[in-house]
């Protein structure tokens, strides 16, 4: 397939503009100190599944039941470590709290 140089240049300019928008968006996440507390960090589903030794379906159940607060950013789910700590405190002694505190 042959692509004319002019068409190729237009597509590259358009792609460059979109990449610039993505970079700006990502930079806003890098400076999360302005959005969250100083010691706050976000955990995704994989992090939390590994840490709590539960499946993604269990986390889904916790979210649906309103037991575990979450944040949805660009169709991906994140959990604040402070919310995870509170959740662990409320749910009792099922998890090794000292080991989880070392991770959080």
Backbone as JSON, one array per atom type, in Angstrom:
{
  "sequence": "XXXXXXXXXXXXXXXXXXXXXXXXXXXXXXXXXXXXXXXXXXXXXXXXXXXXXXXXXXXXXXXXXXXXXXXXXXXXXXXXXXXXXXXXXXXXXXXXXXXXXXXX",
  "N": [[0.84, -1.17, 0.0], [0.57, 2.17, -0.84], [1.39, 5.27, 0.58], [0.84, 8.61, 0.4], [3.23, 11.23, 0.8], [2.33, 13.68, 1.82], [-0.1, 13.05, 3.07], [0.9, 11.28, 4.96], [2.49, 13.03, 6.51], [0.48, 14.68, 7.59], [-0.89, 12.84, 9.19], [1.14, 12.18, 10.99], [1.57, 14.64, 12.25], [-0.88, 14.95, 13.49], [-0.84, 12.7, 15.19], [1.35, 13.4, 16.78], [0.28, 15.59, 18.14], [-1.69, 14.33, 19.68], [-0.14, 12.63, 21.26], [1.19, 14.54, 22.72], [-0.94, 15.52, 24.28], [-1.46, 13.26, 25.84], [0.93, 13.05, 27.27], [0.83, 15.42, 28.77], [-1.41, 14.81, 30.33], [-0.44, 12.59, 31.77], [1.61, 13.8, 33.19], [0.16, 15.23, 35.03], [-0.56, 13.25, 36.8], [1.86, 12.55, 37.86], [2.47, 14.62, 39.55], [1.07, 14.08, 41.96], [1.15, 14.89, 44.56], [-0.1, 17.28, 44.87], [-2.72, 16.59, 44.64], [-3.34, 14.4, 46.32], [-2.74, 13.47, 49.78], [0.51, 13.86, 51.32], [1.74, 11.37, 52.02], [0.16, 9.6, 50.68], [-0.66, 6.97, 48.42], [-1.54, 5.3, 45.36], [-3.09, 2.19, 44.73], [-3.45, -0.47, 42.44], [-5.79, -2.94, 41.1], [-4.31, -5.34, 40.76], [-2.14, -4.98, 42.51], [-3.5, -4.89, 44.98], [-4.86, -7.35, 45.04], [-2.69, -9.11, 45.16], [-1.53, -8.29, 47.58], [-3.54, -8.72, 49.52], [-4.13, -11.33, 49.09], [-6.37, -12.2, 47.62], [-8.92, -12.74, 45.09], [-9.62, -10.99, 41.98], [-12.32, -10.94, 41.7], [-13.25, -11.05, 44.29], [-12.46, -8.54, 45.21], [-14.09, -7.04, 43.55], [-16.59, -7.73, 44.6], [-16.34, -6.58, 47.18], [-16.23, -3.88, 46.44], [-18.74, -3.52, 45.2], [-20.44, -4.0, 47.35], [-19.91, -1.81, 48.8], [-17.94, -1.79, 50.68], [-15.26, -1.31, 50.21], [-13.74, 1.54, 49.3], [-13.07, 3.14, 46.14], [-11.32, 4.5, 43.27], [-11.99, 5.56, 40.03], [-10.14, 5.89, 37.24], [-9.69, 6.76, 33.98], [-10.95, 4.37, 33.14], [-9.79, 2.47, 34.77], [-9.31, 0.88, 37.87], [-8.46, 2.14, 41.04], [-7.11, 2.16, 44.37], [-6.93, 4.02, 47.35], [-4.25, 4.0, 49.64], [-4.8, 4.66, 52.29], [-7.55, 4.19, 52.47], [-7.54, 1.45, 52.11], [-6.19, 0.62, 54.4], [-8.09, 1.38, 56.39], [-10.19, -0.28, 55.62], [-9.1, -2.8, 56.15], [-8.8, -2.63, 58.9], [-11.49, -2.5, 59.69], [-12.48, -4.99, 58.85], [-11.48, -6.95, 60.5], [-9.39, -9.58, 61.86], [-8.48, -11.07, 59.7], [-6.44, -10.61, 57.81], [-2.87, -10.32, 57.87], [-1.98, -7.73, 59.56], [0.37, -6.35, 60.23], [2.21, -7.17, 58.27], [0.96, -6.15, 56.0], [0.96, -3.41, 56.59], [3.67, -2.91, 56.3], [3.9, -3.03, 53.54], [2.16, -1.03, 52.7]],
  "CA": [[0.0, 0.0, 0.0], [1.34, 3.4, -0.97], [0.84, 6.42, 1.3], [1.4, 9.87, -0.07], [4.0, 11.93, 1.83], [1.52, 14.74, 2.42], [-1.02, 12.38, 3.98], [1.72, 10.76, 6.05], [2.86, 14.16, 7.36], [-0.71, 15.1, 8.33], [-1.12, 11.85, 10.24], [2.2, 12.3, 12.0], [1.29, 15.86, 13.01], [-2.04, 14.63, 14.33], [-0.36, 11.77, 16.21], [2.2, 14.17, 17.69], [-0.61, 16.37, 18.99], [-2.34, 13.44, 20.65], [0.88, 12.19, 22.21], [1.4, 15.69, 23.61], [-2.04, 15.54, 25.24], [-1.26, 12.14, 26.76], [2.05, 13.41, 28.14], [0.3, 16.41, 29.71], [-2.29, 14.08, 31.25], [0.39, 11.78, 32.65], [2.34, 14.69, 34.09], [-0.73, 15.6, 36.12], [-0.51, 12.16, 37.77], [3.17, 12.55, 38.51], [2.42, 15.6, 40.64], [-0.08, 13.71, 42.79], [1.26, 15.53, 45.88], [-1.06, 18.37, 44.9], [-4.06, 16.02, 44.65], [-3.47, 13.55, 47.5], [-1.84, 13.78, 50.89], [1.93, 13.62, 51.07], [2.08, 9.95, 52.14], [-0.86, 8.8, 50.0], [-0.33, 6.4, 47.12], [-2.64, 4.54, 44.78], [-2.85, 0.78, 44.44], [-4.41, -0.97, 41.47], [-6.37, -4.24, 41.43], [-3.26, -6.34, 40.85], [-1.42, -4.74, 43.77], [-4.33, -5.24, 46.13], [-5.07, -8.81, 45.01], [-1.45, -9.72, 45.64], [-1.3, -7.94, 48.97], [-4.56, -9.31, 50.39], [-4.29, -12.74, 48.72], [-7.74, -12.43, 47.2], [-9.09, -12.64, 43.65], [-10.21, -9.73, 41.5], [-13.76, -11.05, 41.92], [-13.49, -10.69, 45.69], [-12.38, -7.07, 45.27], [-15.31, -6.55, 42.92], [-17.66, -7.88, 45.58], [-16.14, -5.55, 48.21], [-16.6, -2.59, 45.86], [-20.19, -3.49, 44.99], [-21.08, -3.94, 48.65], [-19.56, -0.53, 49.41], [-16.99, -2.01, 51.78], [-13.93, -0.85, 49.84], [-13.8, 2.7, 48.4], [-12.16, 3.08, 45.0], [-11.29, 5.63, 42.35], [-11.96, 5.1, 38.65], [-9.42, 6.82, 36.38], [-9.49, 6.22, 32.64], [-11.49, 3.01, 33.13], [-8.98, 1.59, 35.59], [-9.68, 1.04, 39.27], [-7.37, 2.36, 41.99], [-7.5, 2.25, 45.77], [-6.0, 4.8, 48.17], [-3.72, 3.13, 50.71], [-5.5, 4.97, 53.55], [-8.83, 3.48, 52.43], [-7.24, 0.02, 52.29], [-5.91, 0.44, 55.84], [-9.36, 1.44, 57.1], [-10.94, -1.49, 55.27], [-8.49, -3.92, 56.88], [-9.14, -2.45, 60.32], [-12.92, -2.81, 59.87], [-12.82, -6.38, 58.54], [-11.03, -7.86, 61.55], [-8.04, -10.14, 61.89], [-8.26, -12.02, 58.61], [-5.16, -10.34, 57.18], [-1.74, -10.0, 58.73], [-1.95, -6.27, 59.47], [1.76, -5.86, 60.28], [2.81, -7.39, 56.96], [0.34, -5.21, 55.05], [1.46, -2.08, 56.92], [5.0, -2.79, 55.7], [3.72, -2.77, 52.09], [1.51, 0.29, 52.53]],
  "C": [[0.89, 1.24, 0.0], [0.62, 4.53, -0.21], [1.59, 7.65, 0.84], [2.11, 10.58, 1.07], [3.17, 13.0, 2.55], [0.53, 14.14, 3.44], [-0.26, 11.85, 5.19], [2.09, 11.88, 7.03], [1.66, 14.65, 8.18], [-0.99, 14.13, 9.48], [-0.09, 11.95, 11.36], [1.99, 13.54, 12.85], [0.13, 15.62, 13.97], [-1.63, 13.7, 15.48], [0.5, 12.5, 17.24], [1.36, 15.01, 18.65], [-1.27, 15.52, 20.06], [-1.34, 12.93, 21.68], [1.19, 13.31, 23.2], [0.31, 15.78, 24.66], [-1.88, 14.44, 26.28], [-0.15, 12.46, 27.75], [1.6, 14.43, 29.19], [-0.57, 15.74, 30.76], [-1.47, 13.27, 32.24], [1.18, 12.64, 33.63], [1.46, 15.13, 35.26], [-0.78, 14.51, 37.18], [0.81, 12.13, 38.52], [3.16, 13.51, 39.69], [1.22, 15.32, 41.53], [0.01, 14.32, 44.19], [0.26, 16.67, 46.0], [-2.48, 17.83, 45.04], [-4.3, 15.23, 45.94], [-2.55, 14.04, 48.61], [-0.42, 13.35, 50.55], [2.28, 12.13, 51.07], [1.11, 9.03, 51.4], [-0.31, 8.23, 48.7], [-1.5, 5.55, 46.66], [-2.19, 3.11, 44.49], [-3.87, 0.34, 43.39], [-4.91, -2.35, 41.9], [-5.3, -5.3, 41.63], [-2.5, -6.21, 42.15], [-2.23, -5.26, 44.96], [-4.64, -6.73, 46.18], [-3.85, -9.53, 45.58], [-1.26, -9.5, 47.14], [-2.27, -8.64, 49.91], [-4.77, -10.81, 50.14], [-5.75, -13.07, 48.43], [-7.81, -12.3, 45.68], [-9.68, -11.28, 43.27], [-11.72, -9.74, 41.69], [-14.13, -10.71, 43.36], [-13.43, -9.18, 45.85], [-13.62, -6.45, 44.64], [-16.49, -6.63, 43.88], [-17.56, -6.83, 46.67], [-16.56, -4.18, 47.69], [-18.11, -2.47, 45.72], [-20.96, -3.38, 46.31], [-20.78, -2.63, 49.38], [-18.58, -0.64, 50.55], [-15.62, -1.4, 51.49], [-14.05, 0.32, 48.86], [-12.75, 2.58, 47.29], [-12.29, 4.33, 44.16], [-11.21, 5.05, 40.94], [-11.32, 6.19, 37.79], [-9.16, 6.16, 35.04], [-9.83, 4.74, 32.57], [-10.6, 2.0, 33.84], [-9.25, 1.92, 37.06], [-8.43, 1.15, 40.13], [-7.95, 2.47, 43.4], [-6.47, 3.1, 46.5], [-5.54, 3.91, 49.32], [-4.39, 3.43, 52.05], [-6.85, 4.27, 53.61], [-8.63, 1.99, 52.64], [-6.96, -0.26, 53.76], [-7.21, 0.42, 56.66], [-10.19, 0.19, 56.85], [-10.41, -2.69, 56.05], [-8.82, -3.83, 58.36], [-10.59, -2.85, 60.6], [-13.22, -4.3, 59.72], [-12.3, -7.37, 59.56], [-9.64, -8.4, 61.32], [-7.74, -11.12, 60.77], [-6.88, -11.86, 57.98], [-4.1, -10.04, 58.22], [-1.48, -8.5, 58.61], [-0.52, -5.73, 59.48], [2.42, -6.04, 58.92], [2.25, -6.42, 55.92], [0.8, -3.79, 55.33], [2.86, -1.86, 56.34], [4.91, -2.48, 54.21], [3.14, -1.39, 51.88], [2.41, 1.38, 53.04]]
}
